[in-house]
C-alpha cells in the first residue's frame, strides 16, 4: 500500500510538468502504457500475499481510475485552450484589408456572342437554345440527311452508347424550333458543336456555331443577304460586302457559301484572305422544302432562309487570334489580352 501511495505522489508531481498534448501523451504512456507504472503494478497482484491482495487491488484500481480521469480532463482542457488561442490569433487578421484577388472578364467568345445576339434581337429575332446531346433524328434525319446519305460522312460524329450523339451542327435544333413556332419565325440559336476531327489551327473537336432561321411567306435570298450584311457590318463596325457562291448542304436549296470582304485588308488582298480579298464565313441557303415538311410546314405556303455561322472563326477574325485552339485552351496569357487579368 505504501508503494501505491508513492505511485500516486509521483503521478501528482509528474502532472505538474504537463504543458501540452505531447507531454500529456508521454505521461499517459508512462503510467497507463503497456510498460507503464500502473500497468506493471497491476501485474504484481498475483505476487501479493492473499490476505493483502484485495486491499492492494482496490488501491491500484482507485489510482488507475484517478490517473485515467485526470488525463482525460486535462486533454479536454488543452483542446479548449487551443481553440481559444486560435480564435485570438485569427482576430489578428484584418479581413477588411484589400487582398491581391484579380478581376476576371468575359471570354472573347462570350463577348462577341452577346454582341451578335443583341444585333439580331434588335432586328426582331429571338434567341433559342439547342441541346448538346441530340437524337440522330434531329441532327440528321430532320434536316434531310437520312441514314446512308453521303452527307453524314462530312461530319465525323461522336456517338453515345445509347444511340444519341453530341450534336455536330446547330442545325440539329431546326426541327424543334420550327415546331415550336409552327408558323412565321425569326430565330438564332448559338451552340457548342462536336466533331471527331483532326485538329489544326482552324479545326477543333469542340467549337461554336450560330445558326439562324427566318421563315415566313415570300422569303427570298435577298432577305438573307440583307440580314447577313447588316450583322457583319455591325460586328466589324464598317460596311462589309458579301458574296454568295454555290454550296451544297442537304437542308438548303439553293445552298451557298457566303464570303465577306476581308476585314484585314479591306478587300485588297493579304495573307489572311490568301490574296483573294474575301473570307469564307458562313454556309447558308433557302430552307429545303423537305425540312419544312418534316416539321409539318406547308412549303407551298412558307419559305425561309437558314445560315450556320462558324462562330469561332468569326471570333478569330475579330480578335486577330491565329489559332482556334487558343479559344478552348484557358491559357491565361492568351485571355489576358482580352481583359482577363492573371
Ligand atoms: C454546317 O454545319 C451546316 N449545318 C451549316 C448550315 C446551316 C448550312 C444552315 C446551311 C444552312 P459546315 O459543316 O460547313 O456546315 O460548318 C459550318 C461552319 O462551322 C464552317 O464554315 C466552319 O466555320 C465551322 N466549323 C465546321 N467544323 C469546324 C471545326 N471542326 N472547328 C471549327 N469550326 C468548324
Short mmCIF file of C-alpha atoms in Angstrom, two decimals, residues 115-326:
data_model
loop_
_atom_site.label_atom_id
_atom_site.label_comp_id
_atom_site.label_asym_id
_atom_site.label_seq_id
_atom_site.Cartn_x
_atom_site.Cartn_y
_atom_site.Cartn_z
CA UNK A 115 -22.94 41.35 -79.30
CA UNK A 116 -24.34 39.22 -82.13
CA UNK A 117 -27.40 38.25 -80.06
CA UNK A 118 -28.08 41.95 -79.42
CA UNK A 119 -27.79 42.75 -83.14
CA UNK A 120 -30.27 40.03 -84.09
CA UNK A 121 -32.63 40.83 -81.23
CA UNK A 122 -32.69 44.45 -82.44
CA UNK A 123 -33.83 43.08 -85.82
CA UNK A 124 -36.69 41.15 -84.23
CA UNK A 125 -35.07 37.72 -83.84
CA UNK A 126 -35.46 35.59 -80.73
CA UNK A 127 -32.52 33.69 -79.21
CA UNK A 128 -33.21 29.99 -78.79
CA UNK A 129 -31.34 27.21 -77.03
CA UNK A 130 -30.29 23.89 -78.51
CA UNK A 131 -29.23 20.68 -76.79
CA UNK A 132 -25.67 19.39 -76.79
CA UNK A 133 -26.73 15.74 -76.64
CA UNK A 134 -29.11 15.17 -79.51
CA UNK A 135 -31.02 12.44 -81.22
CA UNK A 136 -29.81 11.06 -84.52
CA UNK A 137 -33.17 12.13 -85.93
CA UNK A 138 -32.80 15.83 -85.05
CA UNK A 139 -29.14 16.06 -86.02
CA UNK A 140 -29.53 14.30 -89.36
CA UNK A 141 -32.89 12.90 -90.49
CA UNK A 142 -34.95 16.01 -89.65
CA UNK A 143 -32.62 18.17 -91.74
CA UNK A 144 -32.95 15.99 -94.80
CA UNK A 145 -29.93 13.77 -94.14
CA UNK A 146 -31.46 10.28 -93.88
CA UNK A 147 -29.48 7.17 -92.92
CA UNK A 148 -26.87 6.20 -95.53
CA UNK A 149 -26.87 9.72 -97.03
CA UNK A 150 -23.26 10.52 -98.03
CA UNK A 151 -23.55 13.93 -96.30
CA UNK A 152 -23.39 12.12 -92.94
CA UNK A 153 -19.75 11.32 -93.65
CA UNK A 154 -18.92 15.03 -93.87
CA UNK A 155 -19.39 15.34 -90.12
CA UNK A 156 -17.36 12.82 -88.11
CA UNK A 157 -19.73 12.18 -85.25
CA UNK A 158 -19.24 11.33 -81.57
CA UNK A 159 -21.88 8.63 -80.95
CA UNK A 160 -23.06 7.76 -77.46
CA UNK A 161 -23.74 4.22 -76.24
CA UNK A 162 -27.48 4.91 -76.09
CA UNK A 163 -27.63 5.74 -79.82
CA UNK A 164 -27.73 9.50 -79.29
CA UNK A 165 -24.86 11.79 -80.30
CA UNK A 166 -23.05 15.02 -79.48
CA UNK A 167 -24.57 17.47 -81.93
CA UNK A 168 -22.35 18.08 -84.92
CA UNK A 169 -24.18 21.24 -86.01
CA UNK A 170 -26.58 23.78 -84.59
CA UNK A 171 -28.91 22.76 -87.43
CA UNK A 172 -29.88 19.91 -85.07
CA UNK A 173 -32.26 22.36 -83.36
CA UNK A 174 -34.05 23.39 -86.58
CA UNK A 175 -36.88 20.86 -86.37
CA UNK A 176 -37.60 21.55 -82.70
CA UNK A 177 -37.66 25.33 -83.26
CA UNK A 178 -39.81 25.08 -86.40
CA UNK A 179 -42.30 23.00 -84.42
CA UNK A 180 -42.20 25.42 -81.50
CA UNK A 181 -43.35 28.34 -83.68
CA UNK A 182 -45.47 26.33 -86.08
CA UNK A 183 -45.57 29.41 -88.37
CA UNK A 184 -43.54 32.53 -89.18
CA UNK A 185 -40.39 32.83 -87.11
CA UNK A 186 -37.11 34.72 -86.80
CA UNK A 187 -34.66 32.97 -84.51
CA UNK A 188 -30.97 32.49 -83.89
CA UNK A 189 -29.59 29.60 -81.89
CA UNK A 190 -25.93 29.70 -80.83
CA UNK A 191 -24.43 26.47 -79.59
CA UNK A 192 -21.48 24.22 -78.96
CA UNK A 193 -20.86 21.55 -81.61
CA UNK A 194 -18.66 18.47 -81.60
CA UNK A 195 -16.85 16.66 -84.37
CA UNK A 196 -14.22 13.96 -84.21
CA UNK A 197 -11.82 15.97 -86.35
CA UNK A 198 -8.07 16.10 -86.86
CA UNK A 199 -7.15 19.33 -85.07
CA UNK A 200 -5.31 22.21 -86.69
CA UNK A 201 -5.26 26.00 -86.46
CA UNK A 202 -8.81 26.25 -87.82
CA UNK A 203 -10.37 22.95 -86.67
CA UNK A 204 -11.38 22.00 -83.13
CA UNK A 205 -13.31 18.95 -81.90
CA UNK A 206 -15.46 21.32 -79.83
CA UNK A 207 -16.46 24.58 -81.48
CA UNK A 208 -19.30 27.05 -81.68
CA UNK A 209 -21.75 27.89 -84.41
CA UNK A 210 -24.51 30.46 -84.50
CA UNK A 211 -27.41 29.27 -86.58
CA UNK A 212 -30.23 31.48 -87.78
CA UNK A 213 -33.59 30.89 -89.45
CA UNK A 214 -36.23 33.18 -90.86
CA UNK A 215 -39.47 31.60 -92.02
CA UNK A 216 -42.42 33.49 -93.45
CA UNK A 217 -44.39 33.94 -96.65
CA UNK A 218 -42.33 35.01 -99.71
CA UNK A 219 -38.87 34.95 -98.11
CA UNK A 220 -36.08 35.22 -100.68
CA UNK A 221 -32.29 35.16 -100.97
CA UNK A 222 -32.42 38.99 -100.94
CA UNK A 223 -33.66 38.84 -97.32
CA UNK A 224 -30.81 36.50 -96.42
CA UNK A 225 -28.23 38.86 -97.95
CA UNK A 226 -29.73 41.86 -96.15
CA UNK A 227 -29.60 40.30 -92.66
CA UNK A 228 -26.11 38.85 -93.07
CA UNK A 229 -24.69 42.12 -94.39
CA UNK A 230 -26.31 44.04 -91.59
CA UNK A 231 -25.00 41.67 -88.89
CA UNK A 232 -21.42 41.65 -90.23
CA UNK A 233 -21.32 45.43 -90.72
CA UNK A 234 -22.39 45.89 -87.09
CA UNK A 235 -19.86 43.37 -85.80
CA UNK A 236 -16.96 44.90 -87.71
CA UNK A 237 -18.24 48.50 -87.41
CA UNK A 238 -17.69 49.07 -91.11
CA UNK A 239 -19.59 48.43 -94.31
CA UNK A 240 -18.99 44.79 -95.23
CA UNK A 241 -19.66 43.44 -98.69
CA UNK A 242 -20.68 39.84 -99.09
CA UNK A 243 -20.88 37.43 -101.98
CA UNK A 244 -22.56 34.06 -102.36
CA UNK A 245 -21.03 31.06 -104.06
CA UNK A 246 -22.90 27.82 -104.67
CA UNK A 247 -22.51 25.36 -101.79
CA UNK A 248 -24.12 22.01 -101.09
CA UNK A 249 -25.98 21.23 -97.87
CA UNK A 250 -28.90 18.78 -97.98
CA UNK A 251 -31.07 21.05 -95.82
CA UNK A 252 -30.98 24.10 -98.12
CA UNK A 253 -31.91 24.59 -101.76
CA UNK A 254 -30.29 26.60 -103.22
CA UNK A 255 -27.30 26.41 -100.85
CA UNK A 256 -24.44 28.91 -100.66
CA UNK A 257 -21.09 29.61 -99.10
CA UNK A 258 -21.12 33.22 -98.02
CA UNK A 259 -17.88 35.20 -98.20
CA UNK A 260 -17.28 38.65 -96.71
CA UNK A 261 -14.75 41.28 -97.75
CA UNK A 262 -11.53 40.60 -95.87
CA UNK A 263 -11.57 42.63 -92.67
CA UNK A 264 -7.78 42.74 -92.54
CA UNK A 265 -7.06 44.30 -95.95
CA UNK A 266 -10.49 45.71 -96.85
CA UNK A 267 -10.60 43.54 -99.97
CA UNK A 268 -7.20 44.46 -101.42
CA UNK A 269 -5.71 41.01 -100.73
CA UNK A 270 -3.48 39.84 -97.88
CA UNK A 271 -2.11 36.66 -96.33
CA UNK A 272 -5.25 36.07 -94.22
CA UNK A 273 -7.55 36.04 -97.26
CA UNK A 274 -4.88 34.34 -99.41
CA UNK A 275 -4.85 37.44 -101.61
CA UNK A 276 -8.41 36.90 -102.73
CA UNK A 277 -9.87 39.86 -100.81
CA UNK A 278 -12.65 37.56 -99.49
CA UNK A 279 -13.09 35.50 -96.32
CA UNK A 280 -15.26 32.38 -96.24
CA UNK A 281 -17.63 32.92 -93.34
CA UNK A 282 -20.95 31.25 -93.37
CA UNK A 283 -22.78 28.46 -95.18
CA UNK A 284 -26.41 29.33 -95.80
CA UNK A 285 -29.33 28.95 -98.15
CA UNK A 286 -33.07 28.69 -98.58
CA UNK A 287 -34.58 26.05 -96.29
CA UNK A 288 -35.22 22.85 -98.23
CA UNK A 289 -38.96 22.03 -98.70
CA UNK A 290 -38.34 18.59 -97.11
CA UNK A 291 -37.06 20.23 -93.90
CA UNK A 292 -40.23 22.34 -93.76
CA UNK A 293 -42.42 19.29 -94.43
CA UNK A 294 -40.66 17.27 -91.71
CA UNK A 295 -41.71 19.99 -89.25
CA UNK A 296 -45.30 19.99 -90.56
CA UNK A 297 -44.98 23.25 -92.53
CA UNK A 298 -46.55 23.60 -95.96
CA UNK A 299 -43.67 24.55 -98.33
CA UNK A 300 -46.24 25.94 -100.76
CA UNK A 301 -47.20 28.47 -98.13
CA UNK A 302 -43.94 29.10 -96.29
CA UNK A 303 -40.33 29.64 -97.29
CA UNK A 304 -37.30 30.68 -95.32
CA UNK A 305 -33.56 31.03 -95.12
CA UNK A 306 -31.07 29.43 -92.74
CA UNK A 307 -27.42 30.10 -92.04
CA UNK A 308 -24.79 28.33 -89.90
CA UNK A 309 -22.12 30.82 -88.94
CA UNK A 310 -18.76 29.27 -87.97
CA UNK A 311 -18.70 31.39 -84.88
CA UNK A 312 -15.19 30.54 -83.61
CA UNK A 313 -13.75 31.63 -86.94
CA UNK A 314 -15.56 34.94 -86.61
CA UNK A 315 -14.10 35.34 -83.11
CA UNK A 316 -10.65 34.72 -84.62
CA UNK A 317 -11.23 37.38 -87.25
CA UNK A 318 -12.49 39.86 -84.70
CA UNK A 319 -9.66 39.27 -82.19
CA UNK A 320 -6.83 38.52 -84.61
CA UNK A 321 -6.18 35.13 -82.93
CA UNK A 322 -4.42 32.90 -85.42
CA UNK A 323 -5.23 29.51 -83.87
CA UNK A 324 -8.72 28.28 -82.94
CA UNK A 325 -7.24 26.05 -80.22
CA UNK A 326 -6.47 29.14 -78.11
#
